[in-house]
Coordinates of N, CA, C and O in Angstrom, one line a residue:
X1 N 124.8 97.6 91.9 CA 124.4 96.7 92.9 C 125.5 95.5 93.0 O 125.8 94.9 94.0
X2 N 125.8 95.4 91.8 CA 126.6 93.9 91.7 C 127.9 93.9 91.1 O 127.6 93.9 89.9
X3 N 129.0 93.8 91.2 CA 129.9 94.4 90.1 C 130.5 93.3 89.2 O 130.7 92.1 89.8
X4 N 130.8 93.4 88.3 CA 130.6 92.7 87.0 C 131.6 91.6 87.4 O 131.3 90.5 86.8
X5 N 132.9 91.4 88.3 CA 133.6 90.5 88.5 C 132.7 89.5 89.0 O 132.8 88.3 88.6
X6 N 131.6 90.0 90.3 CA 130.3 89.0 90.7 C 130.0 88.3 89.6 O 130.4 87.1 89.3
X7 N 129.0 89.1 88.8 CA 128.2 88.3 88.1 C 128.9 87.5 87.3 O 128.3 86.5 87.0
X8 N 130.1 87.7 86.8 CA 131.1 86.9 85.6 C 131.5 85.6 86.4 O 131.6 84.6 85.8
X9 N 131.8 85.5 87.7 CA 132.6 84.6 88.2 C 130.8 83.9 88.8 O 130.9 82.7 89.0
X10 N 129.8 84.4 88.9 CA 128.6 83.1 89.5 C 128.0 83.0 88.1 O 126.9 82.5 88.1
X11 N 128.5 83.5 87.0 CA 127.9 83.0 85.6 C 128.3 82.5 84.7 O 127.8 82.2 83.6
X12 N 129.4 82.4 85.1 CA 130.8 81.4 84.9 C 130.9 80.1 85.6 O 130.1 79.2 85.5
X13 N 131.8 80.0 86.2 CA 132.1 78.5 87.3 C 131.1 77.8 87.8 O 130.7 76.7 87.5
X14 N 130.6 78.6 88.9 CA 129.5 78.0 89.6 C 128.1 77.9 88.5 O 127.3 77.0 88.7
X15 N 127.8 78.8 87.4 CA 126.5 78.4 86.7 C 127.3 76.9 86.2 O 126.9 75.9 86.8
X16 N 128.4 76.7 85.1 CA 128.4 75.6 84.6 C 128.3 74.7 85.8 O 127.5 73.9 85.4
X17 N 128.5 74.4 86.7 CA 128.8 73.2 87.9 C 127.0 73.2 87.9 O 126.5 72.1 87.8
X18 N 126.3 74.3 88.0 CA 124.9 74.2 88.7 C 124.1 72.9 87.0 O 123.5 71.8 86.8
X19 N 124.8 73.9 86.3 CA 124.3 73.1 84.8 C 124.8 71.5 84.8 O 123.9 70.6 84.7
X20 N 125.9 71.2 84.9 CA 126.7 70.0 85.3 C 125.6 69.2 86.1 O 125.3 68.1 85.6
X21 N 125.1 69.6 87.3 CA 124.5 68.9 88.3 C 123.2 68.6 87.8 O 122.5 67.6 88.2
X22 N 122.8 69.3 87.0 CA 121.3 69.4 86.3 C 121.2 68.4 85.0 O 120.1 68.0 84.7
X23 N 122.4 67.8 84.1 CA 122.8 67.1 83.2 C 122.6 67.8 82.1 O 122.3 67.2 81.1
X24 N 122.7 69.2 82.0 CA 122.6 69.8 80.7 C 123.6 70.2 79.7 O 123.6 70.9 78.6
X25 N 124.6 69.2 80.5 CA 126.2 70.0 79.8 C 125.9 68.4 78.5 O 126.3 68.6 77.4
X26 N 125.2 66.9 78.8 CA 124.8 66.0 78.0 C 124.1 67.0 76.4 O 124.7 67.1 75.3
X27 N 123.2 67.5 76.6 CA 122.3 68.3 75.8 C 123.3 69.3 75.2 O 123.0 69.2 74.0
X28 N 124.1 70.1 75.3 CA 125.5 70.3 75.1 C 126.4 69.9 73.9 O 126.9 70.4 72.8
X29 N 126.3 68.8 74.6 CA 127.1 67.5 73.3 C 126.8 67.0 72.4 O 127.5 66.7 71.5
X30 N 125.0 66.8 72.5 CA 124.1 66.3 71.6 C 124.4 67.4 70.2 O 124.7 67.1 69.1
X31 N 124.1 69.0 70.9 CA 124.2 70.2 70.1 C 125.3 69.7 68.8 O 125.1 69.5 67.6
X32 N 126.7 69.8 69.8 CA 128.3 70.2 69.8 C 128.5 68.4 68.2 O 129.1 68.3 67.2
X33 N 127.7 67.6 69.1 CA 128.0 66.3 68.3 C 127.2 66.2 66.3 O 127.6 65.5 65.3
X34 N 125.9 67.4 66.5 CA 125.1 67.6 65.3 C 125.8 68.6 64.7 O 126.0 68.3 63.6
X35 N 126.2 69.4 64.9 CA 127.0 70.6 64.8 C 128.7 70.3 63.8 O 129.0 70.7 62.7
X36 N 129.3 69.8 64.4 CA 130.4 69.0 63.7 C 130.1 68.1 62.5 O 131.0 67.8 61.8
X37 N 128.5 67.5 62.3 CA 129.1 66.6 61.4 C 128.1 67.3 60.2 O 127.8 66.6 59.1
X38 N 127.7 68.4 60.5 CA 126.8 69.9 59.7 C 128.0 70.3 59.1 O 128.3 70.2 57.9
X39 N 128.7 70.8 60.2 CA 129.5 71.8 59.3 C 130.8 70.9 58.4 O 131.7 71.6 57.8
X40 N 131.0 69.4 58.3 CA 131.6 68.8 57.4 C 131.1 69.5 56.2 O 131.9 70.2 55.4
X41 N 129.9 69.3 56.1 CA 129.6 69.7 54.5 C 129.4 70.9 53.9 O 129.0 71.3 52.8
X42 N 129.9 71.4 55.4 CA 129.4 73.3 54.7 C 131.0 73.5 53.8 O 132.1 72.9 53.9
X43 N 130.5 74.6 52.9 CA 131.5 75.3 51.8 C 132.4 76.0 52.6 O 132.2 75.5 53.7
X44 N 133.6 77.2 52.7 CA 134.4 77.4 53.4 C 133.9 78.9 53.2 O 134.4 79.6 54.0
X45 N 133.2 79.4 52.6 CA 132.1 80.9 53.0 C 131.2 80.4 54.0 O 131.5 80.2 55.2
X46 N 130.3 80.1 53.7 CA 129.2 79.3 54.7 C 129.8 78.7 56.0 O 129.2 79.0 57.0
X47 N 130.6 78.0 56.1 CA 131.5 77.9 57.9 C 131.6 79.2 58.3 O 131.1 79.7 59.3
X48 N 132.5 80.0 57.3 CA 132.7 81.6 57.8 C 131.8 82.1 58.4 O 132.0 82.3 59.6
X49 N 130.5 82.4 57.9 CA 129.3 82.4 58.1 C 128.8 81.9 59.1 O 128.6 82.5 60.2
X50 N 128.6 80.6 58.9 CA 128.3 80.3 60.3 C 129.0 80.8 61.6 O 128.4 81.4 62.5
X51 N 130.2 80.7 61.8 CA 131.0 80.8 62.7 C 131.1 82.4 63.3 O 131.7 82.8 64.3
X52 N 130.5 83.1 62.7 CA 130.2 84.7 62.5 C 128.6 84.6 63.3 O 128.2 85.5 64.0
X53 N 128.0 83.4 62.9 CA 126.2 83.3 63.6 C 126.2 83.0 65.3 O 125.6 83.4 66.3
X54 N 127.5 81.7 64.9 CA 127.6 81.1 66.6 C 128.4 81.9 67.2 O 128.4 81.6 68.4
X55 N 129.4 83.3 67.0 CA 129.7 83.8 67.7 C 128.7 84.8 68.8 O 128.8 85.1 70.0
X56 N 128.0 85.1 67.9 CA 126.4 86.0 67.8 C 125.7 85.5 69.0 O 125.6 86.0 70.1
X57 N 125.2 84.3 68.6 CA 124.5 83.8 69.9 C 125.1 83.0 70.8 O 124.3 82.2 71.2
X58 N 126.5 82.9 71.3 CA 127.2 82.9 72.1 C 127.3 84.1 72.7 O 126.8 83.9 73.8
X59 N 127.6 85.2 72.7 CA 127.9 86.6 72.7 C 126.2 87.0 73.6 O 126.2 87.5 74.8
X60 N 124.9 86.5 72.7 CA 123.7 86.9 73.8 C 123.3 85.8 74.8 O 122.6 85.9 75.9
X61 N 123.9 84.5 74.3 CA 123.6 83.6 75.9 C 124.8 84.3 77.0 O 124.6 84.5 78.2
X62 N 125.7 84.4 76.6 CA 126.5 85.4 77.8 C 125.8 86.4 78.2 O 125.8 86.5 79.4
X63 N 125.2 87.3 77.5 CA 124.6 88.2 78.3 C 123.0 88.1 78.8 O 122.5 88.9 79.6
X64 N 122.2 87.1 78.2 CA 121.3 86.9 79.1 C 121.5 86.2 79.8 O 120.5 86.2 80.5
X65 N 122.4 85.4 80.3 CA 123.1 84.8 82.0 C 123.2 85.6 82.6 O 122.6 85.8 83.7
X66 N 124.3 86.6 82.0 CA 124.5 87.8 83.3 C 123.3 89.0 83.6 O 123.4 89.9 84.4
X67 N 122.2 88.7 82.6 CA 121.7 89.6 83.2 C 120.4 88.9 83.7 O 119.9 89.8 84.3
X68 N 119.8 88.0 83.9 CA 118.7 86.7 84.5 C 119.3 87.0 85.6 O 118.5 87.4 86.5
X69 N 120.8 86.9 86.0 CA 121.3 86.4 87.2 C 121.1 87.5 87.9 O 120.5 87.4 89.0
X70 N 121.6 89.2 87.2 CA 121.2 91.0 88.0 C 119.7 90.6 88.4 O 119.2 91.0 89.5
X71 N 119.0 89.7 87.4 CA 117.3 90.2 87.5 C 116.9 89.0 89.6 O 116.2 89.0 90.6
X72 N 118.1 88.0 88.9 CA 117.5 87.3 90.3 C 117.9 87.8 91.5 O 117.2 87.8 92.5
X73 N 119.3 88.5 91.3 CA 119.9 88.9 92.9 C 119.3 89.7 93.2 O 118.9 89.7 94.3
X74 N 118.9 90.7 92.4 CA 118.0 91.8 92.8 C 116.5 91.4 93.2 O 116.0 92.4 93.8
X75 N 115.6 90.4 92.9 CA 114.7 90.0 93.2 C 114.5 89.2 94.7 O 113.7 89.3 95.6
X76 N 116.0 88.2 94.6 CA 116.0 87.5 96.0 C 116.3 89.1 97.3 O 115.8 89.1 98.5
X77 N 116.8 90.1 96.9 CA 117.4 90.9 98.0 C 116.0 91.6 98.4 O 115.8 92.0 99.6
X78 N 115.2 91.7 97.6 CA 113.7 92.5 97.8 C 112.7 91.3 98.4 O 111.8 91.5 99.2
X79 N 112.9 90.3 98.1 CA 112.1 89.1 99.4 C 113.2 89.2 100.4 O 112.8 89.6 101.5
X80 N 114.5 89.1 100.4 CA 115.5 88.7 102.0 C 114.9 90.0 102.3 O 114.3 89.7 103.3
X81 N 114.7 91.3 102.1 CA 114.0 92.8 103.0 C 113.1 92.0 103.5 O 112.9 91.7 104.7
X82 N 112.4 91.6 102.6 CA 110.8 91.7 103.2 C 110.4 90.8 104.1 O 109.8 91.0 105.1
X83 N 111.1 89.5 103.5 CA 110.9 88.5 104.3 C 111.9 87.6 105.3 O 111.5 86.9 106.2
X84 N 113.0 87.8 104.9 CA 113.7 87.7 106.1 C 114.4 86.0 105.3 O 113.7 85.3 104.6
X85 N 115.4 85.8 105.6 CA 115.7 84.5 105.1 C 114.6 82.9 105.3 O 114.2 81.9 104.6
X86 N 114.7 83.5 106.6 CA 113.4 82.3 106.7 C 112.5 82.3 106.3 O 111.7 81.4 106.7
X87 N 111.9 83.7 105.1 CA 110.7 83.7 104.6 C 109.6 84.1 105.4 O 108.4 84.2 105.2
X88 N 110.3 84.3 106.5 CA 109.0 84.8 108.1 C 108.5 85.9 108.0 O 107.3 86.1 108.0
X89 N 109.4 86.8 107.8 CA 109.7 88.1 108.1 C 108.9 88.8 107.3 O 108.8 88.6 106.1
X90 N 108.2 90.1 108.2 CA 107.7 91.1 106.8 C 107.7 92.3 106.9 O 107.4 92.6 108.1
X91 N 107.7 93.5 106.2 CA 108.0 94.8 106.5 C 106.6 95.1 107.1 O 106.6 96.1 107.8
X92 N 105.8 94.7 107.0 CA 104.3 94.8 108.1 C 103.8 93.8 108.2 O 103.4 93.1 107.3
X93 N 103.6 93.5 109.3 CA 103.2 92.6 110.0 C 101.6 92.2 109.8 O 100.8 93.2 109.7
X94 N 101.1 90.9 109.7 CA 100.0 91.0 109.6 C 98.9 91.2 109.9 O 97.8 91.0 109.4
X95 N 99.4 91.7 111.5 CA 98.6 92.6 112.5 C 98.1 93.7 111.9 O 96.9 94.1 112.0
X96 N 98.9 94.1 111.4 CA 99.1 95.6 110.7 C 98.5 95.9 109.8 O 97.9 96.9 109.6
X97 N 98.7 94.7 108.8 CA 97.6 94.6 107.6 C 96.5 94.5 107.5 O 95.8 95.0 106.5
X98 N 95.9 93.6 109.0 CA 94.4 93.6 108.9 C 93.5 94.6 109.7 O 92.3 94.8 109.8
X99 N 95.2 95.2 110.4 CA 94.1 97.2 110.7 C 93.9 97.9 109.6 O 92.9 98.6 109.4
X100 N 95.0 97.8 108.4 CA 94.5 98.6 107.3 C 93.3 98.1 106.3 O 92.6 99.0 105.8
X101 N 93.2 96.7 106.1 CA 92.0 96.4 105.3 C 91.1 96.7 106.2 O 90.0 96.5 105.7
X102 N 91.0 97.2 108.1 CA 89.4 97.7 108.8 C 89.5 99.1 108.3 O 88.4 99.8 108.2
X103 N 90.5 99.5 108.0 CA 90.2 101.3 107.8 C 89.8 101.4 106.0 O 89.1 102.4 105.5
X104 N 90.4 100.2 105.4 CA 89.6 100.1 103.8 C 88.4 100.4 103.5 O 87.8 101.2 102.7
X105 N 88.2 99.2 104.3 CA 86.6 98.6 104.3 C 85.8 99.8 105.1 O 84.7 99.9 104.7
X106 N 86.2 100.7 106.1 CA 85.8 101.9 106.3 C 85.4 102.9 105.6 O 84.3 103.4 105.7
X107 N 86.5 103.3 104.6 CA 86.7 103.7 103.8 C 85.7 104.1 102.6 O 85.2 105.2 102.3
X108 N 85.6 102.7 102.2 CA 84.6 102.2 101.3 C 82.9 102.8 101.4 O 82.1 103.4 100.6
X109 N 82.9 102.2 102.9 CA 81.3 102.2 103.3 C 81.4 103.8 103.5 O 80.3 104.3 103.6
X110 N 82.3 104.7 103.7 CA 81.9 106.6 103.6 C 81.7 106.6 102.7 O 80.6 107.0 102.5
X111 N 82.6 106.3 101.5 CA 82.1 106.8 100.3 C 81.0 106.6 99.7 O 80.4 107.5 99.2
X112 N 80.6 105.3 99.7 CA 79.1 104.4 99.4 C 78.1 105.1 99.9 O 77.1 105.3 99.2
X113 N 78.4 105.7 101.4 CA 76.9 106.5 102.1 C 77.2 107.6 102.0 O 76.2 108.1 102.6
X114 N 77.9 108.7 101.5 CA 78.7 109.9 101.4 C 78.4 110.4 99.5 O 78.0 111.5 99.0
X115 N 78.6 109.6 99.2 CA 79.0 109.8 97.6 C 78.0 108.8 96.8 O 77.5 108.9 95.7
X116 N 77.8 108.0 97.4 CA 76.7 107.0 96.5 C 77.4 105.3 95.6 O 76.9 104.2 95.2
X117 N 79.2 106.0 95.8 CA 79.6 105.1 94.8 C 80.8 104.3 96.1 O 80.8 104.7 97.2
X118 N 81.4 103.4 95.6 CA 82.8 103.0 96.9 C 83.9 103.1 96.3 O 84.9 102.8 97.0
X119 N 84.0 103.4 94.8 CA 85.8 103.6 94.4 C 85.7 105.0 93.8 O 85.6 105.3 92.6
X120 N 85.8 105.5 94.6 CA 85.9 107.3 94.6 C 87.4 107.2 95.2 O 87.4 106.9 96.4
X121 N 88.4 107.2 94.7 CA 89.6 107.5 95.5 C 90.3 108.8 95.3 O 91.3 108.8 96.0
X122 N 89.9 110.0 94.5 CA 90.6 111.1 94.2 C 91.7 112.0 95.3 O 91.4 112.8 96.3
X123 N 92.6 111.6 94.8 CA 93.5 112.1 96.5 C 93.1 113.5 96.5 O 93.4 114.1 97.6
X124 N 92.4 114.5 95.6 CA 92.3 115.7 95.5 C 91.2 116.2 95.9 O 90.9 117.4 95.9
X125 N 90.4 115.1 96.6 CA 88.8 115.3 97.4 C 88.8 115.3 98.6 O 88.7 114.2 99.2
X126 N 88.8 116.3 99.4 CA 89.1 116.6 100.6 C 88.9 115.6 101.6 O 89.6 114.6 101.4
X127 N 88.2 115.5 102.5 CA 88.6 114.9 103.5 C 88.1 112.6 103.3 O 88.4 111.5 103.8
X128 N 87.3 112.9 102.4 CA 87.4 111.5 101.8 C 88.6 110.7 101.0 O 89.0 109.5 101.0
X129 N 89.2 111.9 100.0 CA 90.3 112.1 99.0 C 91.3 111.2 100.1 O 91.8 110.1 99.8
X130 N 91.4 111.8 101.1 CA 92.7 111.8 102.0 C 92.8 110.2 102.6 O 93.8 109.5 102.6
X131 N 91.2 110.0 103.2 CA 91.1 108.9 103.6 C 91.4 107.6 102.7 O 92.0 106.6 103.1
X132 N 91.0 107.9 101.4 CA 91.4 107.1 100.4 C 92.7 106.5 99.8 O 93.0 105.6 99.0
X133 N 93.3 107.3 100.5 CA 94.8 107.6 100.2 C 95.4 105.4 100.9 O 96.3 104.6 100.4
X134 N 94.6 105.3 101.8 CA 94.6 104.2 102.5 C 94.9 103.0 101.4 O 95.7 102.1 101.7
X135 N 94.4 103.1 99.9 CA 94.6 102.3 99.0 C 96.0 102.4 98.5 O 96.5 101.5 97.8
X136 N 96.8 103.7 98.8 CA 98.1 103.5 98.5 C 99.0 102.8 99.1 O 100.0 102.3 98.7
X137 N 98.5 102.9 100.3 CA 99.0 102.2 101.6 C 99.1 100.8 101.2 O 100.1 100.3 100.9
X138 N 98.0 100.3 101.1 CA 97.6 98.7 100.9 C 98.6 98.3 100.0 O 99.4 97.5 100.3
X139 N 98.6 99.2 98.0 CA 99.5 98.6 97.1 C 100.8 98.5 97.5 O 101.4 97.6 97.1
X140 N 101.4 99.4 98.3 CA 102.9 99.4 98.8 C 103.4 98.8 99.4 O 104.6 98.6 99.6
X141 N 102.1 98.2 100.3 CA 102.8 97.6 101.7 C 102.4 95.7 100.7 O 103.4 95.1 100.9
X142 N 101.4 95.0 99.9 CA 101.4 94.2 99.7 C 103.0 93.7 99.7 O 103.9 94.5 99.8
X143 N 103.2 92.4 99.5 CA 104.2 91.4 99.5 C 104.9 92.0 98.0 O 104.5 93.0 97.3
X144 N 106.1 91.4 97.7 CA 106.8 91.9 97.0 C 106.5 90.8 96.0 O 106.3 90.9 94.8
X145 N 106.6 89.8 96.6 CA 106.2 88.5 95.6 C 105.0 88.5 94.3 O 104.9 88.0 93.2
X146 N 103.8 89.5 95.1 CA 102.6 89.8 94.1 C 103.3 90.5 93.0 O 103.3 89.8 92.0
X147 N 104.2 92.1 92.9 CA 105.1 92.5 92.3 C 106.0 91.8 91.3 O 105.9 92.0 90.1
X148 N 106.9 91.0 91.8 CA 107.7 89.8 90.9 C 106.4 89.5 89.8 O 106.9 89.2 88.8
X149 N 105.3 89.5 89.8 CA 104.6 88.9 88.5 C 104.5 90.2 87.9 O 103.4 90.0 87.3
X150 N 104.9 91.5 87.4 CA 104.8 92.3 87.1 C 103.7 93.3 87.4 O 102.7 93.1 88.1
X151 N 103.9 94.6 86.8 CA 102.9 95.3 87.4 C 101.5 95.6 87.2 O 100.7 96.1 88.0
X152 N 101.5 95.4 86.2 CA 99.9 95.1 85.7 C 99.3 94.1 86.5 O 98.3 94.4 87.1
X153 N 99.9 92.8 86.6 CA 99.3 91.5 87.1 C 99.2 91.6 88.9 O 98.4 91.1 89.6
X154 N 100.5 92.4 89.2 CA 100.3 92.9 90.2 C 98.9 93.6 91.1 O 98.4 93.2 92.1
X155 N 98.6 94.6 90.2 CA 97.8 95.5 90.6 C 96.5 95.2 90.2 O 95.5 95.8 90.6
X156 N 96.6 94.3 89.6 CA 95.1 93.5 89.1 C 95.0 92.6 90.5 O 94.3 92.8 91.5
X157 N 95.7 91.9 90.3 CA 95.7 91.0 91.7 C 95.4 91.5 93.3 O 94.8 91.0 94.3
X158 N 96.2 92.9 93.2 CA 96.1 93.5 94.5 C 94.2 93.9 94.5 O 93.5 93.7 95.5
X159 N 93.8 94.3 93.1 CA 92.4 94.9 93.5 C 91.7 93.7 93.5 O 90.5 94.0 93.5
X160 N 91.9 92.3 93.5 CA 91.0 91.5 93.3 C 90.8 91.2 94.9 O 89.6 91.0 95.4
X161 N 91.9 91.3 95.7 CA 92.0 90.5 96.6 C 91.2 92.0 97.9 O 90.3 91.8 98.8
X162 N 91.8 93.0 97.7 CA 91.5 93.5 98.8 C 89.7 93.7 99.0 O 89.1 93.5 100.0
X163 N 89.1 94.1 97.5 CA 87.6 94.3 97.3 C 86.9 92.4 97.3 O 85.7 92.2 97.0
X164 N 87.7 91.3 97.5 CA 87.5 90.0 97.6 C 86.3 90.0 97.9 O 86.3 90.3 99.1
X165 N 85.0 89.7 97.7 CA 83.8 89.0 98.1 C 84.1 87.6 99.6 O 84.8 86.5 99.6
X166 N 83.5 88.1 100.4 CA 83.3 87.0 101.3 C 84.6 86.9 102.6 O 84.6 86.2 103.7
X167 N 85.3 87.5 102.1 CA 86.8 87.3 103.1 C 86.3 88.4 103.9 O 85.7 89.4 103.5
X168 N 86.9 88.1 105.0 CA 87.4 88.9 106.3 C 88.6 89.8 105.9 O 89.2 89.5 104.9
X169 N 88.8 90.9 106.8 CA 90.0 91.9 107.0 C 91.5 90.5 106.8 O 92.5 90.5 106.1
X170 N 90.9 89.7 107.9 CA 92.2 89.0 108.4 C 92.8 88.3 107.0 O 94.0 88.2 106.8
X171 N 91.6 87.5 106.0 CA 91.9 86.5 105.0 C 93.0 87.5 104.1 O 94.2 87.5 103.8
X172 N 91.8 88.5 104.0 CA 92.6 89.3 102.4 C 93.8 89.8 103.1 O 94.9 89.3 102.7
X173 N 93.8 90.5 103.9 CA 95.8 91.0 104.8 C 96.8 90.0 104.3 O 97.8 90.3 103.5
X174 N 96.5 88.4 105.0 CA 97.3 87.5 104.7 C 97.4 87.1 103.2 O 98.6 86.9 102.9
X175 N 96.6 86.9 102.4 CA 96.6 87.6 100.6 C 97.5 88.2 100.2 O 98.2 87.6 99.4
X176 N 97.8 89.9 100.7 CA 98.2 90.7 100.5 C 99.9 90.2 100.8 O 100.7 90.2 100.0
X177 N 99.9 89.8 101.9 CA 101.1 89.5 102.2 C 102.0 88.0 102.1 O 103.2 87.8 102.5
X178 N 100.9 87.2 101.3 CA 101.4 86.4 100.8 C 102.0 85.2 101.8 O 103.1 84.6 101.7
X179 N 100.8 85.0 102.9 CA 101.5 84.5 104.1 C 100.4 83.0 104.1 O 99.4 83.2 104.8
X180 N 100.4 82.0 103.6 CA 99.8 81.0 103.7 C 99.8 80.1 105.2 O 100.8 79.5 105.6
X181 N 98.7 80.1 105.7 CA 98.5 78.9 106.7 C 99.5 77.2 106.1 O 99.8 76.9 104.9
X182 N 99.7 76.8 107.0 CA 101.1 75.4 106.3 C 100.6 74.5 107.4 O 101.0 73.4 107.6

């Protein structure tokens, strides 16, 4: 996705300047200033030593920079799809979403009067199975932002919201999609 000249040259220059602007390069010094007057008294194995430790975790703050930074561009490019720079935009519309939470909630009440139960989803159950299928719809199409919290938290969240007590088609869609009234 990104080629390593990218991430080295915005995890390089531009992170220190972003750090600079934030005043963390002070906190830096504080380090750099405890650090020097430590290793006065260290023995000349023990500096070795150390200097073998700070290479260590120099070596993984370089690479968790560059890889925080893979985890962000790839996260910002999955909202700029979805949502469009201005955050408007979405790969279904919330028109869209709140025909799928009427065919949900459809859904639901066959199985309920059909089967006795409403989370019957077995895609292997014929012509209910099929209908059910509608819940895969819902998890794929939700916002990508529910996702960013990972997928457990995700998918917890997704079933809280669509089976929501008290909401309308229209509330939970906009839920789903992560589209707040402002």
């Amino acid at each position: 996705m990104l080629s390593d000249e990218i991430v080295i040259t915005r995890t390089g220059e531009a992170l220190e300047e972003e750090l600079k602007k934030a005043g963390h390069h002070k906190k830096l010094k504080e380090i750099a200033d405890i650090t020097k007057v430590w290793r006065k008294g260290m023995a000349k194995e023990t500096l070795e030593l150390y200097n073998k430790v700070e290479d260590k975790v120099m070596q993984y703050i370089s690479f968790y920079a560059e890889t925080a930074y893979r985890l962000g561009v790839k996260d910002g490019v999955s909202l700029g799809m979805e949502q469009g720079a201005d955050g408007k935009k979405t790969i279904l519309s919330l028109e869209d979403m709140v025909h799928i939470m009427y065919i949900y909630d459809a859904v639901k009440k066959l199985n309920l009067i059909m089967l006795g139960e409403d989370g019957v989803y077995d895609k292997e159950e014929g012509i209910l199975g099929t209908l059910g299928r509608i819940c895969d719809l819902v998890y794929n199409a939700a916002s990508c932002k529910l996702w960013l919290l990972g997928e457990d938290e995700a998918d917890d969240r997704i079933s809280y919201i669509i089976d929501k007590p008290g909401c309308t088609p229209e509330e939970r869609a906009a839920m789903l999609l992560c589209k707040t009234e402002k």
